[in-house]
Structure formats: C-alpha cells, structure tokens
Amino acid sequence: MSADKVAPIKVHAAIAKALIDNGVDTIFGVAGDANMFIVDSFVREFKGNYVAAANEAGATLMAIGYANASGKVGVVTVTHGPAVTNTLTALVEGVKGQTSLLLLCGDTAVEDKEHAQNIAQRDVILPTGAGFEQLRSPRTVSLDLATALRRAIFERRPIALNVPIEFEWEDVAYEPVTFKLPEMRALVPASADLDDAVGIIATAKRPILLAGRGAMHAEARQALLRLAERTGALLATTLRAKDLFRGEAFNLGLFGTLSTPVAVDLIAQSDCIMAFGASLNKLTSDQGALLKGKRVVQCNLEAVEIGKHARPTAGLVGDPGLVADAIIRWLDEAEVVASGFRSDEIERQIKAYSPAADGKDLSTATTIDMRKALMRLDAAVPPDRVFVTDAGRFMMEPWRLVGVRDPRLFLYPINFGSIGLGMSVAIGASFAAPGKPVFHVTGDGGFMLGGLAEFNTAVRHKVDLIVVVCNDGSYGAEHFQFRKRQMDPGLSLFNWPEFASVATALGGHGITVRTSEDLERAAQAIKDRDRPLLIDLKCDPDRMPDIEHYYQVAMKSGL
Ligand SMILES: Cc1ncc(C[n+]2csc(CCOP(=O)(O)OP(=O)(O)O)c2C)c(N)n1
C-alpha cells in the first residue's frame, strides 16, 4: 500500500475513533448487538472511558448529568428497539432542559423486517423533540457523526445518530472530520435597546441584579458583580444559578417562589430588575407577581429567551458579562451616580436571616425533621461538591438549605416533571467533576422508581456518592392531596424495604436516621465513606415542612 493511502478500519472502530477525534473521552451506555463493538473499540483501541449503566434510561440521564455539569456534549450509546424506547423519557428531559446530547443508537438491518427489535426508530425519537440523523453509509461515518455532534451543541438538545447494524463490520478509509466551533462569548448589542436599558438602569432607585443559567461562568459573574456595585444593586439568582453570588454582602439568594422572607420584602421594594442570562420563567417571577410594576431589563445571549415568559421593558441580545461591562462604561460616561439602594441596614437584615430559625422541629420519637437533617448533612458533606435532587414534595427544602460552590454542579432534573431521574443524573455529573463528592437528595418514591436501578452503577464505577432518601413512606405529593381533600391517603403509602439494607446488598453502605443521635452517626459515616453511601431519613408524611407552599408552587407548575 502506498504511504498516502489510509489503512481501512471497520465502521464500528471508525465511529469510536470519530468520537475521540471530536474530543469525546467519556460515554455512557448499555451494550447490545448493535453497539457493543463500537463500545469495545472506544474502550480497548482508543482508551475512552465507558460507563456501563443498568438501564438505557439511566445511561441517557447520566449523559445529561455529565453534559450539564461539564458544559460539554454528553454521549450515550444504546442498541436497537427496546433500548431506544427505554431512552424516551430521558430524551424529553434533555429536550426540555436544553441539554446538548448525542444518542448513538444502533438499528436493526433494513432487510430484516421480522427482527424482534425492529421499530421505526426515527418515528419514536422525533416526538420527544430530539433531532435525528441517519448514518448514511460507511463512507460518511466521520461527517455524519461530526454533524450530529455539531447539531447537539448548537441546537442545545439531544440528537440521535441512527447506526444500521449491517454497516458495522464494513471497511472504511477513515479520515477525521471535526468542526471548529466559534467562540460564543462575543456579542454586545449596538442598538437603541442598549440606550433604553442604560436609561432605565441610570434612573433606577432600588435595582436588583438577577443572574440565571446564561450567566453562570466566572467572567460573567465578575462583570455582574462590578455592575451591581456600580449601580448599588442588590444581588439575586434564579434557582438554576443558585449560589452564584454566595458570600457577597448584598446577596438575596434565590429570586422567586423560593426566596427568603427578607428577599421577598426587598424584591417588593425594588423598582428595577436587571436580569442577565435568566429566562424569567414562572418560578422565577412567581407567576409574574415579582416583576409587576417594575422596569425589567433582560439580557440574554439567545434572542429566543427574551420575552419568552415575561415581557421586559428593554431586551438586550448579548453576552451577559460583556453587556454588563458595556453598561458600566455608559454609566461612567454619563457620570451617573449609584442608586443608594445598598445600605448597612439591608446588609444587616440579609445577614441576620437564618433558615435554621425559620420553622419548627417536626421530629417525633421515631422520625426526624427533614429540614434539621438536611442542614446537618449539608454541613457534613465537603462543600466543594456536586448536588443533585430528584423531584417530589421534599425537593424545595434541599434547594433552599443545601449549598454549592459552583452553580453548574447543582442539577435538578425536573424539566419533564418526572420523578426518579436524579440518581442517574448525579452519577453522570460525577464524571464531570472528578474528586468532588456527589450529594444526591431524593424522595423514597423517586428512589424506587428510578434511583434503585442505578445505585449499583455508582458502586461498580466507584462514584463518591452520598444519597439522602427523604423517606416519608409515601408519595408525599399525592399523600398531601388526599389529606387536603379529607380523603384516606392509603393509596399513597408504601411499605418499602429497609433502604439501608438495600444499599448494602447493592454493594454500598446504608444508614438509617430516626433521631438526632442517628444523624450524628450519619455525619460520621459521611466522613468515613469508602463506597456509595445511602442515608435513609425516616420522616412522618404528616409532619413535612411547608406543604402548603409546595402545593402553591409545584402543583401549578406541573412538578
Ligand atoms: C414518572 C412519574 N411518575 C409519577 C409521577 C407523579 N408523582 C409526582 S410526585 C410523586 C411522589 C414522589 O414521591 P417521593 O419520591 O417519595 O417524594 P415526596 O413527594 O414524598 O417528597 C409522584 C408519584 C411523576 N411526577 N413522574
């Protein structure tokens, strides 16, 4: 063979090589006929990292967790038929959560109509909102894979690459195809909208600077802090950007339905919201109530986010950090003075608020108060952590009480309102944050619906996982509704097995908490952990905190 001829390789190896050439070093999946040789090449030949999940739903969610925590595209691989249909709920979660994801799925041979696993994969995938690419031929492997990855990144949604099994052992002269993706952090508006925004900000008496998902990186944070200081604005974040301003003197914390009483009061007093990278959805605006009567400047890199949920007074398409600095330059030029909203009294009020003092201890002789337990366990888990919640009635308390250093490592997969997705997302996120413990808080219903299947994946892959099950022995969200209508809640009650024993049987470690002494044992177990640890908090379904608030917020949002 002449030197300029590329030696042929098999299609399955070419797919694995194309992943590596596009910077993908970690993939999640479940192996079967149509993808096992791709995975084998990826691991054996090209030294990629493969995380073998127990179920395709889990594998897809792990890739979602990895994508969100790393900012990279997540990659999951599954075989054909039922393996693909197993991914569907996770795909919807990925679509609604705007997650960049590649689903590499095998497909049955075109000529084998009677294959038991044959299903029109395109027709089941597209209704989830995910995109679909067909591997067209062995010759187009590199281009088709790079195209699917590029689409996943720019369209910020899952894209399936459908790989017919009959191609996989064919030869291909592999040539890499990669896309050089442009730097996104680039836009500053040069429009009358910027003049309007500066005018609104310059005349604001009590401004609040609100940061969301689109402003969660370090450069944006610094610029937003400069703008807040320059304008005398108080600081707040959406739930998605939780703790971005942790430790800052004028930080109100969460803006929205989960705000502290101090924040609610100050938000009510404010006359101007400068929102950066926030879509202003109904949880942030409390169904619009928190923005009523205020002038709102909304800056977002993506034009479609502006006015999506709330109508801003001025909308700015641009990079949050760069736009914030541009606004400062205009304010300086016009010699605008700071608003004066910041005061010693406000600083004192913010500092004085403690969640510990907010609410009473709901423990009984045999059950623990969930808030008290979460605060203690929050203190026991190293602060530089990944934090992932599942969905259910319990969820708003950990959102309030458990902190993170980096908001990108706080994930709550509730975009589809499904319970049971959190464990897998937590496991996936761990691969994006090596060396950091993963703190996962779930309800007992969500744990049994989805978490249980993948807890052992965390054991097999040595994930530093701490799971807290807020176990009220019920579907609390349903239990509460039965109670509210004076009905028998029996259908919502479950006699689950002992989760501590289950965790141990699955290769982890388990501990049951009913009392304050147990809680201290759990804190010690966190310190001593050498494998995935499950802490079973025994709670009373009739003594859970802030139930009415959950009903008002979550039920109306379909959570
Ligand atoms: C896939 C799915 N099935 C059912 C539901 C309905 N649902 C919402 S909350 C909930 C109960 C969850 O129970 P648990 O995990 O124990 O949390 P809790 O509400 O008790 O805090 C259920 C079944 C859902 N949201 N998603």
Coordinates of C-alpha atoms and ligand atoms in Angstrom, one line a residue:
M1 CA 0.0 0.0 0.0
S2 CA 1.3 3.5 -0.8
A3 CA 2.2 5.8 2.0
D4 CA -0.6 8.3 1.3
K5 CA -3.4 5.6 1.4
V6 CA -5.2 5.3 4.7
A7 CA -5.4 1.8 6.0
P8 CA -9.1 0.8 6.2
I9 CA -10.7 0.1 9.6
K10 CA -14.1 -1.3 10.5
V11 CA -17.1 1.1 10.8
H12 CA -17.5 0.3 14.5
A13 CA -13.9 1.3 15.1
A14 CA -14.3 4.4 12.8
I15 CA -17.3 5.6 14.9
A16 CA -15.3 5.1 18.1
K17 CA -12.3 7.0 16.6
A18 CA -14.6 9.8 15.4
L19 CA -15.8 10.3 18.9
I20 CA -12.3 10.5 20.2
D21 CA -11.3 12.9 17.4
N22 CA -14.2 15.1 18.3
G23 CA -12.9 15.4 21.9
V24 CA -15.3 12.8 23.5
D25 CA -13.5 10.9 26.1
T26 CA -16.4 9.6 28.2
I27 CA -19.5 7.9 27.1
F28 CA -22.4 6.2 28.9
G29 CA -24.5 3.3 27.7
V30 CA -25.9 -0.2 27.7
A31 CA -24.3 -2.6 25.3
G32 CA -26.2 -4.8 22.8
D33 CA -25.9 -6.3 19.4
A34 CA -25.8 -3.0 17.5
N35 CA -23.4 -1.0 19.6
M36 CA -21.2 -3.5 21.6
F37 CA -18.4 -3.4 19.0
I38 CA -18.4 0.4 18.9
V39 CA -18.1 0.5 22.7
D40 CA -15.4 -2.2 22.6
S41 CA -13.3 -0.2 20.1
F42 CA -13.9 3.0 22.1
V43 CA -12.5 1.4 25.3
R44 CA -10.0 -1.1 24.1
E45 CA -8.5 0.5 21.0
F46 CA -8.9 4.2 21.7
K47 CA -8.7 4.2 25.5
G48 CA -12.0 6.0 26.0
N49 CA -13.9 5.9 29.3
Y50 CA -17.2 3.9 29.2
V51 CA -19.7 4.0 32.0
A52 CA -22.0 0.9 31.8
A53 CA -25.4 1.8 33.2
A54 CA -28.0 -0.8 34.2
N55 CA -30.8 0.7 32.0
E56 CA -30.8 2.9 28.9
A57 CA -32.9 5.4 30.7
G58 CA -30.2 5.7 33.3
A59 CA -27.4 5.8 30.7
T60 CA -29.1 8.7 28.9
L61 CA -29.7 10.6 32.1
M62 CA -26.1 10.0 33.1
A63 CA -25.0 11.6 29.8
I64 CA -27.4 14.5 30.6
G65 CA -25.9 15.0 34.0
Y66 CA -22.4 14.9 32.5
A67 CA -23.3 17.4 29.8
N68 CA -24.8 19.9 32.2
A69 CA -22.1 19.6 34.8
S70 CA -19.2 19.8 32.2
G71 CA -20.6 22.2 29.6
K72 CA -19.6 19.6 27.0
V73 CA -21.9 17.5 24.9
G74 CA -23.0 14.3 26.6
V75 CA -22.8 11.0 24.7
V76 CA -24.9 7.9 25.3
T77 CA -24.9 4.7 23.2
V78 CA -27.6 2.1 23.1
T79 CA -28.6 -0.8 20.9
H80 CA -31.8 -1.0 18.8
G81 CA -35.5 -1.4 19.6
P82 CA -36.4 -1.6 23.3
A83 CA -33.1 0.0 24.1
V84 CA -34.2 3.1 22.2
T85 CA -37.7 3.2 23.6
N86 CA -36.1 3.0 27.1
T87 CA -34.4 6.3 26.4
L88 CA -37.6 8.3 25.6
T89 CA -38.4 9.9 29.0
A90 CA -34.8 10.9 29.4
L91 CA -34.8 12.4 25.9
V92 CA -37.7 14.6 26.7
E93 CA -36.0 15.7 29.9
G94 CA -32.9 16.6 27.7
V95 CA -35.0 18.5 25.2
K96 CA -36.9 20.5 27.8
G97 CA -33.7 21.1 29.7
Q98 CA -31.9 22.3 26.6
T99 CA -29.1 19.7 27.0
S100 CA -26.6 19.0 24.3
L101 CA -26.6 15.2 23.9
L102 CA -25.7 12.7 21.3
L103 CA -27.7 9.4 21.3
L104 CA -25.7 6.9 19.4
C105 CA -28.2 4.2 18.7
G106 CA -27.8 1.0 16.7
D107 CA -30.6 0.0 14.3
T108 CA -31.7 -3.4 13.0
A109 CA -30.8 -4.4 9.5
V110 CA -33.0 -2.9 6.8
E111 CA -33.6 -6.2 5.2
D112 CA -34.6 -7.9 8.4
K113 CA -38.2 -6.8 8.8
E114 CA -39.1 -9.5 11.3
H115 CA -36.3 -8.8 13.7
A116 CA -38.0 -8.7 17.1
Q117 CA -36.3 -5.4 18.0
N118 CA -37.3 -3.7 14.8
I119 CA -39.2 -0.4 15.3
A120 CA -39.3 2.8 13.3
Q121 CA -36.7 4.5 15.5
R122 CA -37.0 7.8 13.8
D123 CA -40.7 7.8 14.4
V124 CA -40.4 7.2 18.1
I125 CA -37.5 9.6 18.7
L126 CA -38.7 12.7 16.8
P127 CA -41.9 13.2 19.0
T128 CA -39.6 13.6 22.1
G129 CA -38.3 16.8 20.5
A130 CA -34.9 15.3 19.9
G131 CA -33.3 15.6 16.4
F132 CA -32.4 12.7 14.2
E133 CA -29.5 12.0 11.9
Q134 CA -29.1 8.8 9.9
L135 CA -25.7 7.3 9.3
R136 CA -25.9 7.2 5.6
S137 CA -23.1 4.9 4.6
P138 CA -19.8 3.6 5.8
R139 CA -18.1 6.3 3.8
T140 CA -19.9 9.1 5.7
V141 CA -19.2 8.0 9.3
S142 CA -16.9 10.9 10.2
L143 CA -19.1 13.6 8.6
D144 CA -22.4 12.2 10.0
L145 CA -21.0 11.8 13.5
A146 CA -19.5 15.3 13.5
T147 CA -22.7 16.7 12.1
A148 CA -24.8 15.1 14.9
L149 CA -22.4 16.5 17.5
R150 CA -22.4 19.9 16.0
R151 CA -26.2 19.9 15.9
A152 CA -26.4 18.7 19.6
I153 CA -24.2 21.6 20.6
F154 CA -25.8 24.4 18.6
E155 CA -29.4 23.2 18.9
R156 CA -28.9 22.5 22.6
R157 CA -31.0 19.3 22.5
P158 CA -30.4 15.6 22.1
I159 CA -29.6 14.4 18.6
A160 CA -29.8 10.7 17.7
L161 CA -27.4 9.2 15.3
N162 CA -29.0 6.1 13.9
V163 CA -26.4 3.4 13.0
P164 CA -27.6 0.5 10.9
I165 CA -26.1 -2.7 12.2
E166 CA -25.2 -4.0 8.8
F167 CA -22.6 -1.3 8.3
E168 CA -20.6 -2.1 11.4
W169 CA -18.2 -4.7 10.0
E170 CA -17.6 -3.0 6.7
D171 CA -14.3 -1.4 5.9
V172 CA -13.9 2.3 5.7
A173 CA -10.8 4.5 4.8
Y174 CA -11.2 6.7 7.9
E175 CA -10.5 10.4 7.7
P176 CA -11.3 12.6 10.7
V177 CA -13.9 15.3 10.4
T178 CA -14.2 17.9 13.2
F179 CA -15.9 21.3 13.4
K180 CA -14.1 24.3 14.8
L181 CA -16.9 25.8 16.8
P182 CA -16.9 29.5 17.1
E183 CA -16.4 31.3 20.5
M184 CA -19.9 32.2 21.7
R185 CA -18.9 34.8 24.2
A186 CA -18.9 37.6 21.7
L187 CA -22.0 39.7 21.4
V188 CA -22.6 43.3 22.6
P189 CA -25.7 45.0 21.3
A190 CA -25.2 48.2 19.2
S191 CA -28.8 49.2 19.2
A192 CA -31.3 51.7 20.7
D193 CA -32.2 48.9 23.1
L194 CA -28.9 49.4 24.9
D195 CA -29.7 53.2 25.3
D196 CA -33.1 52.3 26.7
A197 CA -31.5 49.8 29.1
V198 CA -28.9 52.3 30.3
G199 CA -31.6 54.9 30.8
I200 CA -33.7 52.5 32.9
I201 CA -30.7 51.5 35.0
A202 CA -29.4 55.0 35.4
T203 CA -32.8 56.2 36.8
A204 CA -33.5 53.1 39.0
K205 CA -33.8 53.9 42.7
R206 CA -33.8 50.3 44.0
P207 CA -32.4 48.0 41.4
I208 CA -31.8 44.2 41.8
L209 CA -29.4 42.4 39.6
L210 CA -30.7 38.9 38.8
A211 CA -28.5 36.2 37.3
G212 CA -29.6 33.0 35.6
R213 CA -28.2 30.0 33.8
G214 CA -26.8 32.1 30.9
A215 CA -24.5 34.0 33.4
M216 CA -23.1 31.1 35.4
H217 CA -19.5 31.4 34.3
A218 CA -16.7 33.1 36.1
E219 CA -16.2 36.1 33.7
A220 CA -19.9 36.9 33.7
R221 CA -20.0 36.7 37.5
Q222 CA -17.2 39.2 37.9
A223 CA -18.8 41.6 35.4
L224 CA -22.2 41.3 37.1
L225 CA -20.6 42.0 40.5
R226 CA -19.0 45.1 39.0
L227 CA -22.3 46.3 37.6
A228 CA -24.2 45.7 40.8
E229 CA -21.6 47.6 42.8
R230 CA -21.6 50.4 40.2
T231 CA -25.4 50.8 40.4
G232 CA -25.8 50.0 44.1
A233 CA -28.0 47.0 43.1
L234 CA -28.8 44.0 45.4
L235 CA -27.9 40.6 44.0
A236 CA -30.1 37.5 43.4
T237 CA -30.1 34.4 41.2
T238 CA -32.6 32.1 39.7
L239 CA -32.8 28.6 41.1
R240 CA -30.7 27.4 38.1
A241 CA -27.8 29.8 39.1
K242 CA -28.2 29.1 42.8
D243 CA -25.2 30.3 44.9
L244 CA -23.5 32.2 42.1
F245 CA -23.2 35.1 44.5
R246 CA -22.6 33.1 47.6
G247 CA -20.8 35.1 50.3
E248 CA -21.4 38.5 48.7
A249 CA -22.7 41.1 51.2
F250 CA -25.8 42.2 49.3
N251 CA -26.8 38.7 48.1
L252 CA -30.5 38.0 48.5
G253 CA -30.0 34.4 47.3
L254 CA -32.9 32.9 45.3
F255 CA -35.2 35.2 43.4
G256 CA -38.7 33.7 43.0
T257 CA -41.1 31.4 44.8
L258 CA -38.2 30.1 47.0
S259 CA -37.0 33.5 48.2
T260 CA -36.4 34.0 51.9
P261 CA -38.8 36.4 53.7
V262 CA -36.1 39.1 53.7
A263 CA -35.6 38.7 50.0
V264 CA -39.4 38.8 49.3
D265 CA -39.6 42.1 51.2
L266 CA -36.7 43.7 49.4
I267 CA -37.9 42.4 46.0
A268 CA -41.2 44.1 46.7
Q269 CA -39.5 47.4 47.3
S270 CA -37.4 47.2 44.2
D271 CA -38.3 49.3 41.1
C272 CA -35.9 47.7 38.5
I273 CA -34.8 44.2 37.7
M274 CA -31.6 43.8 35.6
A275 CA -31.9 40.1 34.5
F276 CA -28.8 38.5 32.9
G277 CA -29.0 35.0 31.4
A278 CA -32.4 34.4 33.0
S279 CA -35.5 33.4 31.0
L280 CA -37.7 34.8 33.8
N281 CA -40.0 31.7 33.9
K282 CA -42.9 31.5 36.2
L283 CA -41.0 30.0 39.1
T284 CA -38.5 33.0 39.0
S285 CA -41.3 35.6 38.6
D286 CA -43.8 33.8 40.9
Q287 CA -46.3 33.7 38.1
G288 CA -45.4 37.3 37.1
A289 CA -46.1 38.7 40.6
L290 CA -42.5 39.6 41.5
L291 CA -42.0 41.7 38.3
K292 CA -45.2 43.5 38.4
G293 CA -44.8 47.3 38.4
K294 CA -41.1 47.1 37.9
R295 CA -39.0 48.0 34.9
V296 CA -37.2 45.0 33.6
V297 CA -34.0 44.9 31.6
Q298 CA -33.4 41.3 30.2
C299 CA -30.1 40.4 28.7
N300 CA -29.6 37.0 27.1
L301 CA -27.2 35.6 24.5
E302 CA -30.1 33.8 22.9
A303 CA -32.7 36.0 21.3
V304 CA -35.4 33.4 21.8
E305 CA -35.1 33.6 25.6
I306 CA -36.0 37.3 25.6
G307 CA -39.7 37.8 26.3
K308 CA -40.3 34.1 26.3
H309 CA -42.1 34.1 29.7
A310 CA -42.2 37.7 30.9
R311 CA -42.2 40.9 28.8
P312 CA -39.1 43.0 29.6
T313 CA -39.1 46.8 29.3
A314 CA -35.9 46.5 27.4
G315 CA -34.4 43.4 25.9
L316 CA -30.7 43.0 25.1
V317 CA -29.3 40.2 22.9
G318 CA -25.7 39.7 24.0
D319 CA -23.2 38.1 26.3
P320 CA -24.2 38.9 29.9
G321 CA -20.7 39.7 31.1
L322 CA -19.7 41.8 28.1
V323 CA -23.0 43.7 28.1
A324 CA -22.7 44.4 31.9
D325 CA -19.3 45.9 31.2
A326 CA -20.7 48.0 28.3
I327 CA -23.5 49.3 30.6
I328 CA -20.9 50.3 33.2
R329 CA -18.9 52.3 30.5
W330 CA -22.1 54.2 29.5
L331 CA -22.9 54.9 33.2
D332 CA -19.4 56.2 33.8
E333 CA -19.5 58.3 30.7
A334 CA -22.8 59.9 31.7
E335 CA -21.4 60.3 35.3
V336 CA -24.5 58.5 36.7
V337 CA -24.3 58.0 40.5
A338 CA -25.2 54.7 42.2
S339 CA -28.8 54.2 43.3
G340 CA -28.2 54.2 47.0
F341 CA -30.3 51.0 47.5
R342 CA -27.5 49.3 49.3
S343 CA -27.4 50.3 53.0
D344 CA -26.0 49.0 56.3
E345 CA -29.5 48.2 57.4
I346 CA -30.2 46.0 54.4
E347 CA -26.8 44.3 54.8
R348 CA -27.7 43.6 58.4
Q349 CA -31.2 42.2 57.6
I350 CA -29.7 39.8 55.0
K351 CA -27.0 38.6 57.4
A352 CA -29.5 38.2 60.2
Y353 CA -31.7 35.7 58.4
S354 CA -31.1 32.1 59.2
P355 CA -33.0 29.2 57.7
A356 CA -32.4 27.3 61.0
A357 CA -34.6 29.7 62.9
D358 CA -37.3 29.6 60.2
G359 CA -39.6 26.8 61.0
K360 CA -40.1 24.4 63.9
D361 CA -38.6 21.0 64.6
L362 CA -41.1 18.4 63.3
S363 CA -39.3 15.3 64.7
T364 CA -41.2 12.6 66.6
A365 CA -39.8 9.8 68.8
T366 CA -39.3 7.6 65.7
T367 CA -39.0 10.1 62.8
I368 CA -36.6 13.0 62.1
D369 CA -37.4 16.5 60.9
M370 CA -36.3 16.7 57.3
R371 CA -35.0 20.3 57.5
K372 CA -33.0 19.7 60.6
A373 CA -31.5 16.6 59.0
L374 CA -30.7 18.3 55.7
M375 CA -28.9 21.2 57.5
R376 CA -26.8 18.8 59.5
L377 CA -25.9 16.6 56.5
D378 CA -25.2 19.7 54.4
A379 CA -22.6 20.7 57.0
A380 CA -21.1 17.2 56.9
V381 CA -20.6 16.8 53.1
P382 CA -17.5 18.6 51.9
P383 CA -18.7 22.0 50.4
D384 CA -17.0 21.6 47.0
R385 CA -19.5 19.1 45.7
V386 CA -22.0 18.1 43.1
F387 CA -25.5 18.5 44.3
V388 CA -28.5 16.8 42.6
T389 CA -32.1 16.5 43.7
D390 CA -34.9 14.3 42.4
A391 CA -38.5 15.6 42.2
G392 CA -41.3 15.3 44.8
R393 CA -42.8 17.2 47.6
F394 CA -39.5 17.1 49.6
M395 CA -37.4 19.0 46.9
M396 CA -37.9 22.6 47.8
E397 CA -36.2 22.2 51.2
P398 CA -32.9 20.9 49.9
W399 CA -33.0 23.6 47.2
R400 CA -33.2 26.2 50.0
L401 CA -30.9 24.5 52.5
V402 CA -28.1 22.8 50.6
G403 CA -25.4 24.9 49.1
V404 CA -22.9 24.5 46.2
R405 CA -19.6 26.3 45.4
D406 CA -20.2 26.1 41.6
P407 CA -23.8 26.5 40.4
R408 CA -23.0 24.4 37.3
L409 CA -22.7 21.5 39.7
F410 CA -26.2 21.9 41.1
L411 CA -28.7 19.9 39.0
Y412 CA -32.4 19.2 39.4
P413 CA -33.8 17.2 36.5
I414 CA -37.4 18.2 36.7
N415 CA -37.9 19.7 33.3
F416 CA -40.4 16.9 32.4
G417 CA -41.8 16.8 35.9
S418 CA -40.7 13.2 36.3
I419 CA -39.6 11.6 39.5
G420 CA -36.8 9.1 39.5
L421 CA -34.3 10.8 37.2
G422 CA -32.0 12.3 39.8
M423 CA -29.8 9.3 40.7
S424 CA -28.6 8.8 37.2
V425 CA -28.0 12.5 36.6
A426 CA -26.0 12.6 39.8
I427 CA -23.8 9.6 38.7
G428 CA -23.3 11.2 35.2
A429 CA -22.3 14.5 36.7
S430 CA -19.7 12.9 38.9
F431 CA -17.7 12.1 35.8
A432 CA -17.6 15.8 35.0
A433 CA -16.3 16.7 38.5
P434 CA -13.6 14.2 39.4
G435 CA -12.5 14.3 43.0
K436 CA -15.7 16.0 44.2
P437 CA -18.3 14.2 46.2
V438 CA -21.8 13.9 44.8
F439 CA -24.6 14.7 47.2
H440 CA -28.0 13.4 45.9
V441 CA -31.3 14.1 47.7
T442 CA -34.3 12.1 46.7
G443 CA -37.7 11.0 47.9
D444 CA -38.5 7.4 48.6
G445 CA -40.9 7.1 45.6
G446 CA -38.3 8.6 43.2
F447 CA -35.6 6.3 44.6
M448 CA -37.7 3.2 44.0
L449 CA -38.9 4.4 40.6
G450 CA -35.5 5.2 39.1
G451 CA -32.7 5.5 41.6
L452 CA -32.6 2.0 42.8
A453 CA -31.7 0.6 39.3
E454 CA -28.6 2.7 39.1
F455 CA -27.3 2.8 42.7
N456 CA -25.2 -0.2 41.9
T457 CA -23.7 1.5 38.8
A458 CA -22.3 4.1 41.3
V459 CA -20.8 1.1 43.2
R460 CA -19.3 -0.5 40.1
H461 CA -17.8 2.7 38.9
K462 CA -16.6 3.8 42.4
V463 CA -18.5 7.1 42.4
D464 CA -18.1 9.1 45.5
L465 CA -21.9 9.2 46.1
I466 CA -23.9 10.2 49.1
V467 CA -27.6 9.6 48.7
V468 CA -30.1 11.0 51.2
V469 CA -33.6 9.5 50.9
C470 CA -36.2 11.8 52.4
N471 CA -38.3 8.7 53.3
D472 CA -41.8 9.5 54.5
G473 CA -43.0 6.1 53.3
S474 CA -45.3 7.8 50.8
Y475 CA -45.8 9.5 47.5
G476 CA -45.8 12.7 49.5
A477 CA -47.1 14.9 46.7
E478 CA -50.1 12.6 46.4
H479 CA -50.4 12.0 50.2
F480 CA -50.8 15.7 50.7
Q481 CA -53.6 16.0 48.1
F482 CA -55.6 13.1 49.7
R483 CA -55.2 14.8 53.1
K484 CA -56.2 18.2 51.7
R485 CA -59.5 16.7 50.5
Q486 CA -60.0 14.9 53.8
M487 CA -59.6 11.5 51.9
D488 CA -57.9 8.4 53.0
P489 CA -54.2 8.7 51.9
G490 CA -53.8 4.9 51.9
L491 CA -53.0 4.6 48.1
S492 CA -50.0 6.9 48.5
L493 CA -48.5 4.9 51.4
F494 CA -45.8 2.3 50.8
N495 CA -44.2 -0.3 53.0
W496 CA -40.8 -0.2 51.4
P497 CA -37.9 -2.5 52.3
E498 CA -35.2 -1.0 54.6
F499 CA -33.2 1.2 52.2
A500 CA -30.0 0.9 54.3
S501 CA -30.1 -2.9 53.8
V502 CA -30.9 -2.5 50.1
A503 CA -27.9 -0.2 49.7
T504 CA -25.6 -2.6 51.5
A505 CA -26.9 -5.5 49.3
L506 CA -26.2 -3.4 46.2
G507 CA -22.6 -3.0 47.3
G508 CA -22.8 0.3 49.0
H509 CA -23.2 1.3 52.6
G510 CA -26.5 2.2 54.3
I511 CA -27.5 4.0 57.5
T512 CA -31.0 4.7 59.0
V513 CA -31.8 8.0 60.7
R514 CA -34.7 8.4 63.1
T515 CA -33.1 10.5 65.9
S516 CA -30.5 13.3 66.4
E517 CA -28.0 10.6 67.6
D518 CA -28.6 8.7 64.3
L519 CA -28.0 12.0 62.5
E520 CA -24.6 12.3 64.1
R521 CA -23.8 8.7 63.1
A522 CA -24.8 9.6 59.6
A523 CA -22.4 12.6 59.6
Q524 CA -19.6 10.3 60.8
A525 CA -20.5 7.8 58.1
I526 CA -20.1 10.6 55.5
K527 CA -16.6 11.3 56.9
D528 CA -15.7 7.6 56.9
R529 CA -17.2 6.7 53.5
D530 CA -15.3 4.4 51.2
R531 CA -18.1 3.5 48.8
P532 CA -21.6 4.9 47.8
L533 CA -23.5 5.7 51.0
L534 CA -27.2 5.8 51.4
I535 CA -28.8 7.7 54.3
D536 CA -32.4 6.8 54.9
L537 CA -34.2 9.7 56.7
K538 CA -37.3 8.3 58.3
C539 CA -39.8 11.1 58.1
D540 CA -43.5 11.4 59.0
P541 CA -45.7 12.1 56.0
D542 CA -48.0 14.2 58.1
R543 CA -45.0 16.2 59.6
M544 CA -43.3 17.5 56.5
P545 CA -42.4 21.2 56.2
D546 CA -44.0 23.9 54.1
I547 CA -46.6 21.7 52.4
E548 CA -48.9 24.4 51.5
H549 CA -46.1 26.3 49.8
Y550 CA -45.2 23.2 47.8
Y551 CA -48.9 22.9 46.7
Q552 CA -49.0 26.6 45.6
V553 CA -45.7 26.4 43.6
A554 CA -45.1 22.9 42.3
M555 CA -48.6 21.7 41.6
K556 CA -49.3 24.8 39.4
S557 CA -46.1 24.2 37.5
G558 CA -46.8 20.5 36.9
L559 CA -43.9 19.4 39.0
Ligands
LIG1 C1 -42.6 9.3 36.2 C2 -43.5 9.9 37.1 N1 -44.5 9.1 37.7 C3 -45.4 9.6 38.6 C4 -45.3 10.9 38.9 C5 -46.3 11.5 39.9 N2 -45.6 11.9 41.1 C6 -45.2 13.2 41.4 S1 -44.6 13.4 42.8 C7 -44.7 11.8 43.2 C8 -44.4 11.2 44.6 C9 -42.9 11.2 44.8 O1 -42.7 10.6 46.0 P1 -41.3 10.7 46.7 O2 -40.2 10.5 45.7 O3 -41.4 9.8 47.9 O4 -41.2 12.2 47.1 P2 -42.3 13.0 48.1 O5 -43.3 13.6 47.2 O6 -42.8 12.0 49.1 O7 -41.4 14.1 48.7 C10 -45.3 11.1 42.1 C11 -45.6 9.6 42.1 C12 -44.3 11.7 38.3 N3 -44.1 13.0 38.5 N4 -43.4 11.1 37.4

